[in-house]
């Protein structure tokens, strides 16, 4: 891999987009390597992913404008599909994905962060969908996901104006869950990931699926999705261990990390 770093520690894998000279812009090769990296994640040992960018300036400064500038219509469509497929793979990845946004998250950079379950950022992060100024629409799901993550009116304002916003505003509108000094971002992402990883893996996966799938449908159908995924947790070792510890009323044991089996 030329542009992706992959590291596993304490049931948490960190994927770093490593193209700092171009502020980690997404070209075809980055997208292909990211796709292959996701396919290779060992879901028996990894329970949470962190996605970040190399360097201290940029998470992802968007799709590669140099590469895009010469695309034909057909090539543009193929590039869009490549991005959309890998972003969707992240969004529907069986385990939670935390975007640790360490600087610019523009265009495709903002969009890839919105394919993740949780977004936290450093104080120097900058978000925006500058596409309207470049003569295109957001092409990696920005028109759809931004309107689902923040209010519709706010999404429209950001996209129509192509205006960038800083970390504090991103926090205020709910685009990110927390803002940290740059040096604390990765430790905080790891702490959050470990907290998630300590919970029952089948339950966490089913929660992700229930939330994602339920948001795509009406409430009655969504509750049926939840019932099914709730039911699927029963008779698993995770459920037996989790509830068993509580019922034993052994406070020490209850607080202890339950040795949950992987799915
Ligand atoms: N693409 C390619 N190279 C980039 C880049 C990008 N998006 N952003 C930065 N770079 C490169 C710069 O060209 C420069 O390279 P060298 O000149 O050193 O070789 C290097 O990174 C450092 O950048 P700067 O010198 O510009 O650094 P500054 O600190 O002065 O400025 C900046 C940082 C982030 C404000 C600036 O670089 C900037 O405005 N970058 C572009 C940001 C942007 O507009 N991003 C959105 C791209 S549009 C589609 C699907 C998806 C998309 C489109 C279509 N289809 C369905 C087909 C997505 C579109 C986008 O993401």
PDB file of N, CA, C and O in Angstrom, residues 8 13 19 31 54 68 80 83 87 89 94-95 102-103 106 108 132 137 161 165 171 190 204 213 219 249 256:
ATOM      1  N   UNK A   8      -3.216  -2.072  14.211  1.00  0.00           N
ATOM      2  CA  UNK A   8      -4.218  -2.630  15.142  1.00  0.00           C
ATOM      3  C   UNK A   8      -3.639  -2.634  16.552  1.00  0.00           C
ATOM      4  O   UNK A   8      -2.488  -3.036  16.767  1.00  0.00           O
ATOM      5  N   UNK A  13      -8.609  -0.820  15.184  1.00  0.00           N
ATOM      6  CA  UNK A  13      -7.729  -0.635  14.023  1.00  0.00           C
ATOM      7  C   UNK A  13      -7.778   0.820  13.581  1.00  0.00           C
ATOM      8  O   UNK A  13      -8.845   1.441  13.571  1.00  0.00           O
ATOM      9  N   UNK A  19      -1.213  10.572   2.358  1.00  0.00           N
ATOM     10  CA  UNK A  19      -0.769  11.276   1.147  1.00  0.00           C
ATOM     11  C   UNK A  19      -0.604  12.752   1.504  1.00  0.00           C
ATOM     12  O   UNK A  19      -1.237  13.635   0.916  1.00  0.00           O
ATOM     13  N   UNK A  31      -8.526   5.528  -3.175  1.00  0.00           N
ATOM     14  CA  UNK A  31      -9.841   4.882  -3.013  1.00  0.00           C
ATOM     15  C   UNK A  31      -9.716   3.364  -3.148  1.00  0.00           C
ATOM     16  O   UNK A  31     -10.322   2.614  -2.384  1.00  0.00           O
ATOM     17  N   UNK A  54      -2.902  11.545   7.485  1.00  0.00           N
ATOM     18  CA  UNK A  54      -1.505  11.723   7.906  1.00  0.00           C
ATOM     19  C   UNK A  54      -1.167  13.215   7.997  1.00  0.00           C
ATOM     20  O   UNK A  54      -1.708  14.036   7.256  1.00  0.00           O
ATOM     21  N   UNK A  68      -9.286  14.815 -11.342  1.00  0.00           N
ATOM     22  CA  UNK A  68     -10.666  15.000 -11.825  1.00  0.00           C
ATOM     23  C   UNK A  68     -10.746  15.953 -13.007  1.00  0.00           C
ATOM     24  O   UNK A  68     -11.642  15.843 -13.837  1.00  0.00           O
ATOM     25  N   UNK A  80     -16.805   8.571  -9.640  1.00  0.00           N
ATOM     26  CA  UNK A  80     -17.866   8.769  -8.644  1.00  0.00           C
ATOM     27  C   UNK A  80     -18.315   7.446  -8.054  1.00  0.00           C
ATOM     28  O   UNK A  80     -18.513   7.320  -6.849  1.00  0.00           O
ATOM     29  N   UNK A  83     -15.733   6.034  -5.574  1.00  0.00           N
ATOM     30  CA  UNK A  83     -15.826   6.711  -4.279  1.00  0.00           C
ATOM     31  C   UNK A  83     -17.083   6.300  -3.531  1.00  0.00           C
ATOM     32  O   UNK A  83     -17.030   5.948  -2.347  1.00  0.00           O
ATOM     33  N   UNK A  87     -17.217   4.550   0.131  1.00  0.00           N
ATOM     34  CA  UNK A  87     -17.853   5.313   1.217  1.00  0.00           C
ATOM     35  C   UNK A  87     -19.008   4.502   1.807  1.00  0.00           C
ATOM     36  O   UNK A  87     -19.242   4.485   3.011  1.00  0.00           O
ATOM     37  N   UNK A  89     -19.221   1.289   1.742  1.00  0.00           N
ATOM     38  CA  UNK A  89     -18.646   0.159   2.480  1.00  0.00           C
ATOM     39  C   UNK A  89     -18.308   0.592   3.910  1.00  0.00           C
ATOM     40  O   UNK A  89     -18.528  -0.143   4.873  1.00  0.00           O
ATOM     41  N   UNK A  94     -19.480  -3.583   9.234  1.00  0.00           N
ATOM     42  CA  UNK A  94     -20.165  -4.228  10.363  1.00  0.00           C
ATOM     43  C   UNK A  94     -19.843  -3.622  11.734  1.00  0.00           C
ATOM     44  O   UNK A  94     -20.670  -3.696  12.645  1.00  0.00           O
ATOM     45  N   UNK A  95     -18.657  -3.044  11.890  1.00  0.00           N
ATOM     46  CA  UNK A  95     -18.280  -2.474  13.191  1.00  0.00           C
ATOM     47  C   UNK A  95     -18.255  -0.941  13.097  1.00  0.00           C
ATOM     48  O   UNK A  95     -18.154  -0.396  11.999  1.00  0.00           O
ATOM     49  N   UNK A 102      -8.397  15.573  11.534  1.00  0.00           N
ATOM     50  CA  UNK A 102      -7.231  16.309  12.014  1.00  0.00           C
ATOM     51  C   UNK A 102      -6.860  17.457  11.076  1.00  0.00           C
ATOM     52  O   UNK A 102      -5.690  17.598  10.720  1.00  0.00           O
ATOM     53  N   UNK A 103      -7.830  18.260  10.652  1.00  0.00           N
ATOM     54  CA  UNK A 103      -7.509  19.392   9.772  1.00  0.00           C
ATOM     55  C   UNK A 103      -8.567  19.510   8.689  1.00  0.00           C
ATOM     56  O   UNK A 103      -9.757  19.273   8.932  1.00  0.00           O
ATOM     57  N   UNK A 106     -12.603  18.775   3.393  1.00  0.00           N
ATOM     58  CA  UNK A 106     -13.305  19.544   2.358  1.00  0.00           C
ATOM     59  C   UNK A 106     -13.813  18.616   1.265  1.00  0.00           C
ATOM     60  O   UNK A 106     -13.135  17.642   0.903  1.00  0.00           O
ATOM     61  N   UNK A 108     -14.868  15.842  -0.793  1.00  0.00           N
ATOM     62  CA  UNK A 108     -14.841  14.406  -0.512  1.00  0.00           C
ATOM     63  C   UNK A 108     -14.326  14.095   0.889  1.00  0.00           C
ATOM     64  O   UNK A 108     -14.633  13.043   1.445  1.00  0.00           O
ATOM     65  N   UNK A 132     -19.763  23.564  -5.369  1.00  0.00           N
ATOM     66  CA  UNK A 132     -20.532  24.515  -6.183  1.00  0.00           C
ATOM     67  C   UNK A 132     -19.615  25.595  -6.767  1.00  0.00           C
ATOM     68  O   UNK A 132     -19.855  26.109  -7.851  1.00  0.00           O
ATOM     69  N   UNK A 137     -21.540  19.379  -8.438  1.00  0.00           N
ATOM     70  CA  UNK A 137     -22.268  19.158  -7.186  1.00  0.00           C
ATOM     71  C   UNK A 137     -21.400  18.254  -6.316  1.00  0.00           C
ATOM     72  O   UNK A 137     -20.523  17.558  -6.844  1.00  0.00           O
ATOM     73  N   UNK A 161     -23.542  27.860  -0.618  1.00  0.00           N
ATOM     74  CA  UNK A 161     -22.561  28.948  -0.478  1.00  0.00           C
ATOM     75  C   UNK A 161     -21.135  28.464  -0.697  1.00  0.00           C
ATOM     76  O   UNK A 161     -20.242  29.263  -0.923  1.00  0.00           O
ATOM     77  N   UNK A 165     -16.409  26.032   7.170  1.00  0.00           N
ATOM     78  CA  UNK A 165     -16.649  26.362   8.580  1.00  0.00           C
ATOM     79  C   UNK A 165     -15.542  25.742   9.441  1.00  0.00           C
ATOM     80  O   UNK A 165     -14.962  24.724   9.068  1.00  0.00           O
ATOM     81  N   UNK A 171     -19.104  21.874  15.441  1.00  0.00           N
ATOM     82  CA  UNK A 171     -19.631  21.312  16.705  1.00  0.00           C
ATOM     83  C   UNK A 171     -21.018  21.881  16.999  1.00  0.00           C
ATOM     84  O   UNK A 171     -21.957  21.157  17.341  1.00  0.00           O
ATOM     85  N   UNK A 190      -8.938   6.957  20.349  1.00  0.00           N
ATOM     86  CA  UNK A 190      -8.621   5.593  20.810  1.00  0.00           C
ATOM     87  C   UNK A 190      -9.394   5.262  22.081  1.00  0.00           C
ATOM     88  O   UNK A 190      -9.899   4.152  22.241  1.00  0.00           O
ATOM     89  N   UNK A 204     -23.188  -4.451  19.629  1.00  0.00           N
ATOM     90  CA  UNK A 204     -22.754  -3.194  19.008  1.00  0.00           C
ATOM     91  C   UNK A 204     -23.013  -3.236  17.496  1.00  0.00           C
ATOM     92  O   UNK A 204     -23.540  -2.283  16.908  1.00  0.00           O
ATOM     93  N   UNK A 213     -30.251   0.997   9.216  1.00  0.00           N
ATOM     94  CA  UNK A 213     -31.348   0.485   8.387  1.00  0.00           C
ATOM     95  C   UNK A 213     -32.666   1.155   8.768  1.00  0.00           C
ATOM     96  O   UNK A 213     -33.480   1.479   7.907  1.00  0.00           O
ATOM     97  N   UNK A 219     -41.328   4.414  10.673  1.00  0.00           N
ATOM     98  CA  UNK A 219     -41.144   3.969  12.053  1.00  0.00           C
ATOM     99  C   UNK A 219     -41.634   2.534  12.277  1.00  0.00           C
ATOM    100  O   UNK A 219     -40.972   1.751  12.960  1.00  0.00           O
ATOM    101  N   UNK A 249     -24.940 -10.208  40.794  1.00  0.00           N
ATOM    102  CA  UNK A 249     -24.846  -9.098  41.756  1.00  0.00           C
ATOM    103  C   UNK A 249     -23.441  -8.983  42.356  1.00  0.00           C
ATOM    104  O   UNK A 249     -23.273  -8.579  43.488  1.00  0.00           O
ATOM    105  N   UNK A 256     -16.038  -5.655  35.883  1.00  0.00           N
ATOM    106  CA  UNK A 256     -14.932  -6.236  35.128  1.00  0.00           C
ATOM    107  C   UNK A 256     -15.289  -6.321  33.640  1.00  0.00           C
ATOM    108  O   UNK A 256     -16.454  -6.456  33.300  1.00  0.00           O
TER     109      UNK A 256
END
